[in-house]
Amino acid sequence: EDLLNALIAALLQLPEAQGGSLRYATDVARRLRKVNPLLGHRRLAQVFMLRERYASAEDEAQQACIQSGYEQQDVSLLVDIYLAQKKYVKASSVVEAALAIEKTDYSLYQGAMISAKHGVNQTFGLRCAEGFCSQSDDTTAKAQVSEWGQTLAKRLHERFMGA
């Protein structure tokens, strides 16, 4: 299992002339999925994303999220797949599902970022910004999230006031 995982990592980093191959990485990740389903789903999602086979990447990342109980690395992978496709509402929904399980700083950060940068689910994004700023010790990230929160609050105020 560790060897298969290391082989996939090498295949993804090496140029094709030196033995790297996304197709071979896909085959190895499928074998890995038989030995360690969670790790196999993660790796397949990564390989499919690199191959721009987004539907397959989504399926594998969703399975990883379900099997891991929405561990942060799986949530981030699925969010990245949705963001790559400009599916911002779906990305926000994944973060919302993860936060229902556990309110991590990173999920709060992602929720605020997606809402502020892409204009979706702004009330949720503002709640994420507030939650992040109240629980995180990371002062650098707090400054960024606070800025996003202010942007979201302004947008919501303008929408409410009909501006």
JSON list of C-alpha atoms in Angstrom, two decimals:
[
{"chain": "A", "resi": 1, "resn": "GLU", "atom": "CA", "xyz": [0.00, 0.00, 0.00]},
{"chain": "A", "resi": 2, "resn": "ASP", "atom": "CA", "xyz": [2.81, 2.47, 0.89]},
{"chain": "A", "resi": 3, "resn": "LEU", "atom": "CA", "xyz": [4.74, 1.36, -2.18]},
{"chain": "A", "resi": 4, "resn": "LEU", "atom": "CA", "xyz": [1.72, 1.91, -4.44]},
{"chain": "A", "resi": 5, "resn": "ASN", "atom": "CA", "xyz": [1.15, 5.34, -2.93]},
{"chain": "A", "resi": 6, "resn": "ALA", "atom": "CA", "xyz": [4.82, 6.28, -3.44]},
{"chain": "A", "resi": 7, "resn": "LEU", "atom": "CA", "xyz": [4.70, 4.98, -7.02]},
{"chain": "A", "resi": 8, "resn": "ILE", "atom": "CA", "xyz": [1.67, 7.16, -7.80]},
{"chain": "A", "resi": 9, "resn": "ALA", "atom": "CA", "xyz": [3.42, 10.21, -6.33]},
{"chain": "A", "resi": 10, "resn": "ALA", "atom": "CA", "xyz": [6.47, 9.53, -8.50]},
{"chain": "A", "resi": 11, "resn": "LEU", "atom": "CA", "xyz": [4.39, 8.98, -11.63]},
{"chain": "A", "resi": 12, "resn": "LEU", "atom": "CA", "xyz": [2.64, 12.32, -11.09]},
{"chain": "A", "resi": 13, "resn": "GLN", "atom": "CA", "xyz": [5.92, 14.21, -10.63]},
{"chain": "A", "resi": 14, "resn": "LEU", "atom": "CA", "xyz": [8.10, 12.69, -13.34]},
{"chain": "A", "resi": 15, "resn": "PRO", "atom": "CA", "xyz": [7.97, 13.93, -16.92]},
{"chain": "A", "resi": 16, "resn": "GLU", "atom": "CA", "xyz": [6.72, 11.34, -19.41]},
{"chain": "A", "resi": 17, "resn": "ALA", "atom": "CA", "xyz": [10.23, 10.95, -20.88]},
{"chain": "A", "resi": 18, "resn": "GLN", "atom": "CA", "xyz": [11.43, 9.74, -17.47]},
{"chain": "A", "resi": 19, "resn": "GLY", "atom": "CA", "xyz": [8.60, 7.28, -16.88]},
{"chain": "A", "resi": 20, "resn": "GLY", "atom": "CA", "xyz": [5.84, 9.54, -15.60]},
{"chain": "A", "resi": 21, "resn": "SER", "atom": "CA", "xyz": [2.39, 8.77, -16.88]},
{"chain": "A", "resi": 22, "resn": "LEU", "atom": "CA", "xyz": [-1.09, 9.84, -15.81]},
{"chain": "A", "resi": 23, "resn": "ARG", "atom": "CA", "xyz": [-2.58, 6.76, -17.43]},
{"chain": "A", "resi": 24, "resn": "TYR", "atom": "CA", "xyz": [-0.25, 4.43, -15.51]},
{"chain": "A", "resi": 25, "resn": "ALA", "atom": "CA", "xyz": [-0.87, 6.46, -12.32]},
{"chain": "A", "resi": 26, "resn": "THR", "atom": "CA", "xyz": [-4.59, 5.85, -12.84]},
{"chain": "A", "resi": 27, "resn": "ASP", "atom": "CA", "xyz": [-4.01, 2.10, -13.11]},
{"chain": "A", "resi": 28, "resn": "VAL", "atom": "CA", "xyz": [-1.85, 2.03, -9.98]},
{"chain": "A", "resi": 29, "resn": "ALA", "atom": "CA", "xyz": [-4.41, 4.14, -8.05]},
{"chain": "A", "resi": 30, "resn": "ARG", "atom": "CA", "xyz": [-7.13, 1.65, -9.02]},
{"chain": "A", "resi": 31, "resn": "ARG", "atom": "CA", "xyz": [-4.99, -1.14, -7.58]},
{"chain": "A", "resi": 32, "resn": "LEU", "atom": "CA", "xyz": [-4.40, 0.92, -4.46]},
{"chain": "A", "resi": 33, "resn": "ARG", "atom": "CA", "xyz": [-8.17, 1.40, -4.08]},
{"chain": "A", "resi": 34, "resn": "LYS", "atom": "CA", "xyz": [-8.54, -2.39, -3.79]},
{"chain": "A", "resi": 35, "resn": "VAL", "atom": "CA", "xyz": [-5.99, -2.52, -0.95]},
{"chain": "A", "resi": 36, "resn": "ASN", "atom": "CA", "xyz": [-6.86, 0.74, 0.80]},
{"chain": "A", "resi": 37, "resn": "PRO", "atom": "CA", "xyz": [-10.17, 2.14, -0.49]},
{"chain": "A", "resi": 38, "resn": "LEU", "atom": "CA", "xyz": [-9.85, 5.57, 1.15]},
{"chain": "A", "resi": 39, "resn": "LEU", "atom": "CA", "xyz": [-6.32, 6.24, -0.08]},
{"chain": "A", "resi": 40, "resn": "GLY", "atom": "CA", "xyz": [-7.21, 4.82, -3.49]},
{"chain": "A", "resi": 41, "resn": "HIS", "atom": "CA", "xyz": [-10.19, 7.17, -3.84]},
{"chain": "A", "resi": 42, "resn": "ARG", "atom": "CA", "xyz": [-8.00, 10.14, -2.84]},
{"chain": "A", "resi": 43, "resn": "ARG", "atom": "CA", "xyz": [-5.30, 9.27, -5.34]},
{"chain": "A", "resi": 44, "resn": "LEU", "atom": "CA", "xyz": [-7.75, 8.53, -8.14]},
{"chain": "A", "resi": 45, "resn": "ALA", "atom": "CA", "xyz": [-9.45, 11.87, -7.54]},
{"chain": "A", "resi": 46, "resn": "GLN", "atom": "CA", "xyz": [-6.07, 13.64, -7.78]},
{"chain": "A", "resi": 47, "resn": "VAL", "atom": "CA", "xyz": [-5.09, 11.80, -10.96]},
{"chain": "A", "resi": 48, "resn": "PHE", "atom": "CA", "xyz": [-8.48, 12.35, -12.60]},
{"chain": "A", "resi": 49, "resn": "MET", "atom": "CA", "xyz": [-8.30, 16.04, -11.73]},
{"chain": "A", "resi": 50, "resn": "LEU", "atom": "CA", "xyz": [-4.88, 16.31, -13.40]},
{"chain": "A", "resi": 51, "resn": "ARG", "atom": "CA", "xyz": [-6.32, 14.52, -16.43]},
{"chain": "A", "resi": 52, "resn": "GLU", "atom": "CA", "xyz": [-9.25, 16.99, -16.36]},
{"chain": "A", "resi": 53, "resn": "ARG", "atom": "CA", "xyz": [-11.70, 14.12, -16.03]},
{"chain": "A", "resi": 54, "resn": "TYR", "atom": "CA", "xyz": [-13.75, 16.09, -13.55]},
{"chain": "A", "resi": 55, "resn": "ALA", "atom": "CA", "xyz": [-16.81, 13.85, -13.27]},
{"chain": "A", "resi": 56, "resn": "SER", "atom": "CA", "xyz": [-14.61, 10.90, -12.31]},
{"chain": "A", "resi": 57, "resn": "ALA", "atom": "CA", "xyz": [-12.57, 13.12, -9.98]},
{"chain": "A", "resi": 58, "resn": "GLU", "atom": "CA", "xyz": [-15.78, 14.29, -8.26]},
{"chain": "A", "resi": 59, "resn": "ASP", "atom": "CA", "xyz": [-17.00, 10.72, -7.79]},
{"chain": "A", "resi": 60, "resn": "GLU", "atom": "CA", "xyz": [-13.72, 9.58, -6.24]},
{"chain": "A", "resi": 61, "resn": "ALA", "atom": "CA", "xyz": [-13.38, 12.65, -4.00]},
{"chain": "A", "resi": 62, "resn": "GLN", "atom": "CA", "xyz": [-16.99, 12.29, -2.82]},
{"chain": "A", "resi": 63, "resn": "GLN", "atom": "CA", "xyz": [-16.27, 8.67, -1.89]},
{"chain": "A", "resi": 64, "resn": "ALA", "atom": "CA", "xyz": [-13.15, 9.77, -0.01]},
{"chain": "A", "resi": 65, "resn": "CYS", "atom": "CA", "xyz": [-15.19, 12.37, 1.90]},
{"chain": "A", "resi": 66, "resn": "ILE", "atom": "CA", "xyz": [-17.82, 9.83, 2.85]},
{"chain": "A", "resi": 67, "resn": "GLN", "atom": "CA", "xyz": [-15.30, 7.17, 3.89]},
{"chain": "A", "resi": 68, "resn": "SER", "atom": "CA", "xyz": [-13.16, 9.57, 5.93]},
{"chain": "A", "resi": 69, "resn": "GLY", "atom": "CA", "xyz": [-16.05, 11.38, 7.61]},
{"chain": "A", "resi": 70, "resn": "TYR", "atom": "CA", "xyz": [-15.17, 14.59, 5.75]},
{"chain": "A", "resi": 71, "resn": "GLU", "atom": "CA", "xyz": [-11.52, 14.82, 6.79]},
{"chain": "A", "resi": 72, "resn": "GLN", "atom": "CA", "xyz": [-10.04, 18.15, 5.78]},
{"chain": "A", "resi": 73, "resn": "GLN", "atom": "CA", "xyz": [-7.79, 16.79, 3.02]},
{"chain": "A", "resi": 74, "resn": "ASP", "atom": "CA", "xyz": [-10.76, 15.14, 1.33]},
{"chain": "A", "resi": 75, "resn": "VAL", "atom": "CA", "xyz": [-12.94, 18.22, 1.69]},
{"chain": "A", "resi": 76, "resn": "SER", "atom": "CA", "xyz": [-10.16, 20.36, 0.21]},
{"chain": "A", "resi": 77, "resn": "LEU", "atom": "CA", "xyz": [-9.71, 17.98, -2.70]},
{"chain": "A", "resi": 78, "resn": "LEU", "atom": "CA", "xyz": [-13.42, 17.99, -3.54]},
{"chain": "A", "resi": 79, "resn": "VAL", "atom": "CA", "xyz": [-13.62, 21.77, -3.15]},
{"chain": "A", "resi": 80, "resn": "ASP", "atom": "CA", "xyz": [-10.63, 22.19, -5.49]},
{"chain": "A", "resi": 81, "resn": "ILE", "atom": "CA", "xyz": [-12.30, 19.97, -8.08]},
{"chain": "A", "resi": 82, "resn": "TYR", "atom": "CA", "xyz": [-15.47, 22.08, -7.94]},
{"chain": "A", "resi": 83, "resn": "LEU", "atom": "CA", "xyz": [-13.53, 25.36, -8.04]},
{"chain": "A", "resi": 84, "resn": "ALA", "atom": "CA", "xyz": [-11.58, 24.18, -11.10]},
{"chain": "A", "resi": 85, "resn": "GLN", "atom": "CA", "xyz": [-14.94, 23.75, -12.85]},
{"chain": "A", "resi": 86, "resn": "LYS", "atom": "CA", "xyz": [-16.35, 27.02, -11.50]},
{"chain": "A", "resi": 87, "resn": "LYS", "atom": "CA", "xyz": [-19.01, 25.11, -9.55]},
{"chain": "A", "resi": 88, "resn": "TYR", "atom": "CA", "xyz": [-18.95, 27.55, -6.66]},
{"chain": "A", "resi": 89, "resn": "VAL", "atom": "CA", "xyz": [-22.29, 26.62, -5.12]},
{"chain": "A", "resi": 90, "resn": "LYS", "atom": "CA", "xyz": [-21.28, 22.94, -4.97]},
{"chain": "A", "resi": 91, "resn": "ALA", "atom": "CA", "xyz": [-17.92, 23.90, -3.43]},
{"chain": "A", "resi": 92, "resn": "SER", "atom": "CA", "xyz": [-19.72, 25.94, -0.79]},
{"chain": "A", "resi": 93, "resn": "SER", "atom": "CA", "xyz": [-22.10, 23.04, -0.09]},
{"chain": "A", "resi": 94, "resn": "VAL", "atom": "CA", "xyz": [-19.18, 20.68, 0.56]},
{"chain": "A", "resi": 95, "resn": "VAL", "atom": "CA", "xyz": [-17.72, 23.13, 3.07]},
{"chain": "A", "resi": 96, "resn": "GLU", "atom": "CA", "xyz": [-21.13, 23.47, 4.72]},
{"chain": "A", "resi": 97, "resn": "ALA", "atom": "CA", "xyz": [-21.39, 19.68, 5.06]},
{"chain": "A", "resi": 98, "resn": "ALA", "atom": "CA", "xyz": [-17.89, 19.50, 6.56]},
{"chain": "A", "resi": 99, "resn": "LEU", "atom": "CA", "xyz": [-18.72, 22.26, 9.05]},
{"chain": "A", "resi": 100, "resn": "ALA", "atom": "CA", "xyz": [-21.82, 20.36, 10.16]},
{"chain": "A", "resi": 101, "resn": "ILE", "atom": "CA", "xyz": [-19.44, 17.61, 11.32]},
{"chain": "A", "resi": 102, "resn": "GLU", "atom": "CA", "xyz": [-16.67, 19.78, 12.77]},
{"chain": "A", "resi": 103, "resn": "LYS", "atom": "CA", "xyz": [-15.99, 23.51, 12.76]},
{"chain": "A", "resi": 104, "resn": "THR", "atom": "CA", "xyz": [-12.35, 23.56, 11.70]},
{"chain": "A", "resi": 105, "resn": "ASP", "atom": "CA", "xyz": [-10.46, 26.77, 11.00]},
{"chain": "A", "resi": 106, "resn": "TYR", "atom": "CA", "xyz": [-9.68, 25.59, 7.48]},
{"chain": "A", "resi": 107, "resn": "SER", "atom": "CA", "xyz": [-13.31, 24.88, 6.57]},
{"chain": "A", "resi": 108, "resn": "LEU", "atom": "CA", "xyz": [-14.38, 28.25, 7.97]},
{"chain": "A", "resi": 109, "resn": "TYR", "atom": "CA", "xyz": [-11.57, 29.85, 5.92]},
{"chain": "A", "resi": 110, "resn": "GLN", "atom": "CA", "xyz": [-12.71, 28.03, 2.77]},
{"chain": "A", "resi": 111, "resn": "GLY", "atom": "CA", "xyz": [-16.35, 29.02, 3.30]},
{"chain": "A", "resi": 112, "resn": "ALA", "atom": "CA", "xyz": [-15.45, 32.69, 3.69]},
{"chain": "A", "resi": 113, "resn": "MET", "atom": "CA", "xyz": [-13.09, 32.60, 0.70]},
{"chain": "A", "resi": 114, "resn": "ILE", "atom": "CA", "xyz": [-15.52, 30.90, -1.69]},
{"chain": "A", "resi": 115, "resn": "SER", "atom": "CA", "xyz": [-18.32, 33.30, -0.77]},
{"chain": "A", "resi": 116, "resn": "ALA", "atom": "CA", "xyz": [-16.18, 36.44, -0.95]},
{"chain": "A", "resi": 117, "resn": "LYS", "atom": "CA", "xyz": [-14.34, 35.58, -4.17]},
{"chain": "A", "resi": 118, "resn": "HIS", "atom": "CA", "xyz": [-17.21, 34.01, -6.08]},
{"chain": "A", "resi": 119, "resn": "GLY", "atom": "CA", "xyz": [-20.27, 35.73, -4.64]},
{"chain": "A", "resi": 120, "resn": "VAL", "atom": "CA", "xyz": [-22.19, 32.61, -3.64]},
{"chain": "A", "resi": 121, "resn": "ASN", "atom": "CA", "xyz": [-23.98, 31.85, -0.39]},
{"chain": "A", "resi": 122, "resn": "GLN", "atom": "CA", "xyz": [-22.88, 35.17, 1.10]},
{"chain": "A", "resi": 123, "resn": "THR", "atom": "CA", "xyz": [-24.73, 34.84, 4.41]},
{"chain": "A", "resi": 124, "resn": "PHE", "atom": "CA", "xyz": [-22.99, 31.50, 4.97]},
{"chain": "A", "resi": 125, "resn": "GLY", "atom": "CA", "xyz": [-19.67, 33.08, 4.00]},
{"chain": "A", "resi": 126, "resn": "LEU", "atom": "CA", "xyz": [-20.14, 35.88, 6.49]},
{"chain": "A", "resi": 127, "resn": "ARG", "atom": "CA", "xyz": [-20.91, 33.35, 9.26]},
{"chain": "A", "resi": 128, "resn": "CYS", "atom": "CA", "xyz": [-17.73, 31.47, 8.28]},
{"chain": "A", "resi": 129, "resn": "ALA", "atom": "CA", "xyz": [-15.67, 34.67, 8.43]},
{"chain": "A", "resi": 130, "resn": "GLU", "atom": "CA", "xyz": [-17.08, 35.50, 11.86]},
{"chain": "A", "resi": 131, "resn": "GLY", "atom": "CA", "xyz": [-16.46, 31.96, 13.11]},
{"chain": "A", "resi": 132, "resn": "PHE", "atom": "CA", "xyz": [-12.91, 31.92, 11.79]},
{"chain": "A", "resi": 133, "resn": "CYS", "atom": "CA", "xyz": [-12.03, 35.28, 13.31]},
{"chain": "A", "resi": 134, "resn": "SER", "atom": "CA", "xyz": [-13.46, 34.28, 16.69]},
{"chain": "A", "resi": 135, "resn": "GLN", "atom": "CA", "xyz": [-11.67, 30.92, 16.97]},
{"chain": "A", "resi": 136, "resn": "SER", "atom": "CA", "xyz": [-8.43, 31.13, 14.97]},
{"chain": "A", "resi": 137, "resn": "ASP", "atom": "CA", "xyz": [-5.07, 32.17, 16.40]},
{"chain": "A", "resi": 138, "resn": "ASP", "atom": "CA", "xyz": [-3.57, 32.82, 12.95]},
{"chain": "A", "resi": 139, "resn": "THR", "atom": "CA", "xyz": [-3.31, 36.63, 12.83]},
{"chain": "A", "resi": 140, "resn": "THR", "atom": "CA", "xyz": [-2.22, 36.72, 9.17]},
{"chain": "A", "resi": 141, "resn": "ALA", "atom": "CA", "xyz": [-5.17, 34.63, 8.03]},
{"chain": "A", "resi": 142, "resn": "LYS", "atom": "CA", "xyz": [-7.50, 36.58, 10.34]},
{"chain": "A", "resi": 143, "resn": "ALA", "atom": "CA", "xyz": [-6.62, 39.79, 8.50]},
{"chain": "A", "resi": 144, "resn": "GLN", "atom": "CA", "xyz": [-7.53, 38.22, 5.14]},
{"chain": "A", "resi": 145, "resn": "VAL", "atom": "CA", "xyz": [-10.71, 36.60, 6.42]},
{"chain": "A", "resi": 146, "resn": "SER", "atom": "CA", "xyz": [-11.73, 39.83, 8.15]},
{"chain": "A", "resi": 147, "resn": "GLU", "atom": "CA", "xyz": [-11.36, 41.64, 4.83]},
{"chain": "A", "resi": 148, "resn": "TRP", "atom": "CA", "xyz": [-13.53, 39.01, 3.12]},
{"chain": "A", "resi": 149, "resn": "GLY", "atom": "CA", "xyz": [-16.07, 39.34, 5.94]},
{"chain": "A", "resi": 150, "resn": "GLN", "atom": "CA", "xyz": [-16.23, 43.10, 5.44]},
{"chain": "A", "resi": 151, "resn": "THR", "atom": "CA", "xyz": [-16.72, 42.61, 1.70]},
{"chain": "A", "resi": 152, "resn": "LEU", "atom": "CA", "xyz": [-19.53, 40.13, 2.33]},
{"chain": "A", "resi": 153, "resn": "ALA", "atom": "CA", "xyz": [-21.19, 42.35, 4.94]},
{"chain": "A", "resi": 154, "resn": "LYS", "atom": "CA", "xyz": [-21.10, 45.28, 2.51]},
{"chain": "A", "resi": 155, "resn": "ARG", "atom": "CA", "xyz": [-22.62, 43.18, -0.31]},
{"chain": "A", "resi": 156, "resn": "LEU", "atom": "CA", "xyz": [-25.36, 41.88, 1.97]},
{"chain": "A", "resi": 157, "resn": "HIS", "atom": "CA", "xyz": [-26.10, 45.39, 3.23]},
{"chain": "A", "resi": 158, "resn": "GLU", "atom": "CA", "xyz": [-26.31, 46.73, -0.33]},
{"chain": "A", "resi": 159, "resn": "ARG", "atom": "CA", "xyz": [-28.59, 43.88, -1.34]},
{"chain": "A", "resi": 160, "resn": "PHE", "atom": "CA", "xyz": [-30.80, 44.47, 1.69]},
{"chain": "A", "resi": 161, "resn": "MET", "atom": "CA", "xyz": [-30.94, 48.22, 1.05]},
{"chain": "A", "resi": 162, "resn": "GLY", "atom": "CA", "xyz": [-31.65, 47.63, -2.64]},
{"chain": "A", "resi": 163, "resn": "ALA", "atom": "CA", "xyz": [-28.56, 49.43, -3.87]}
]
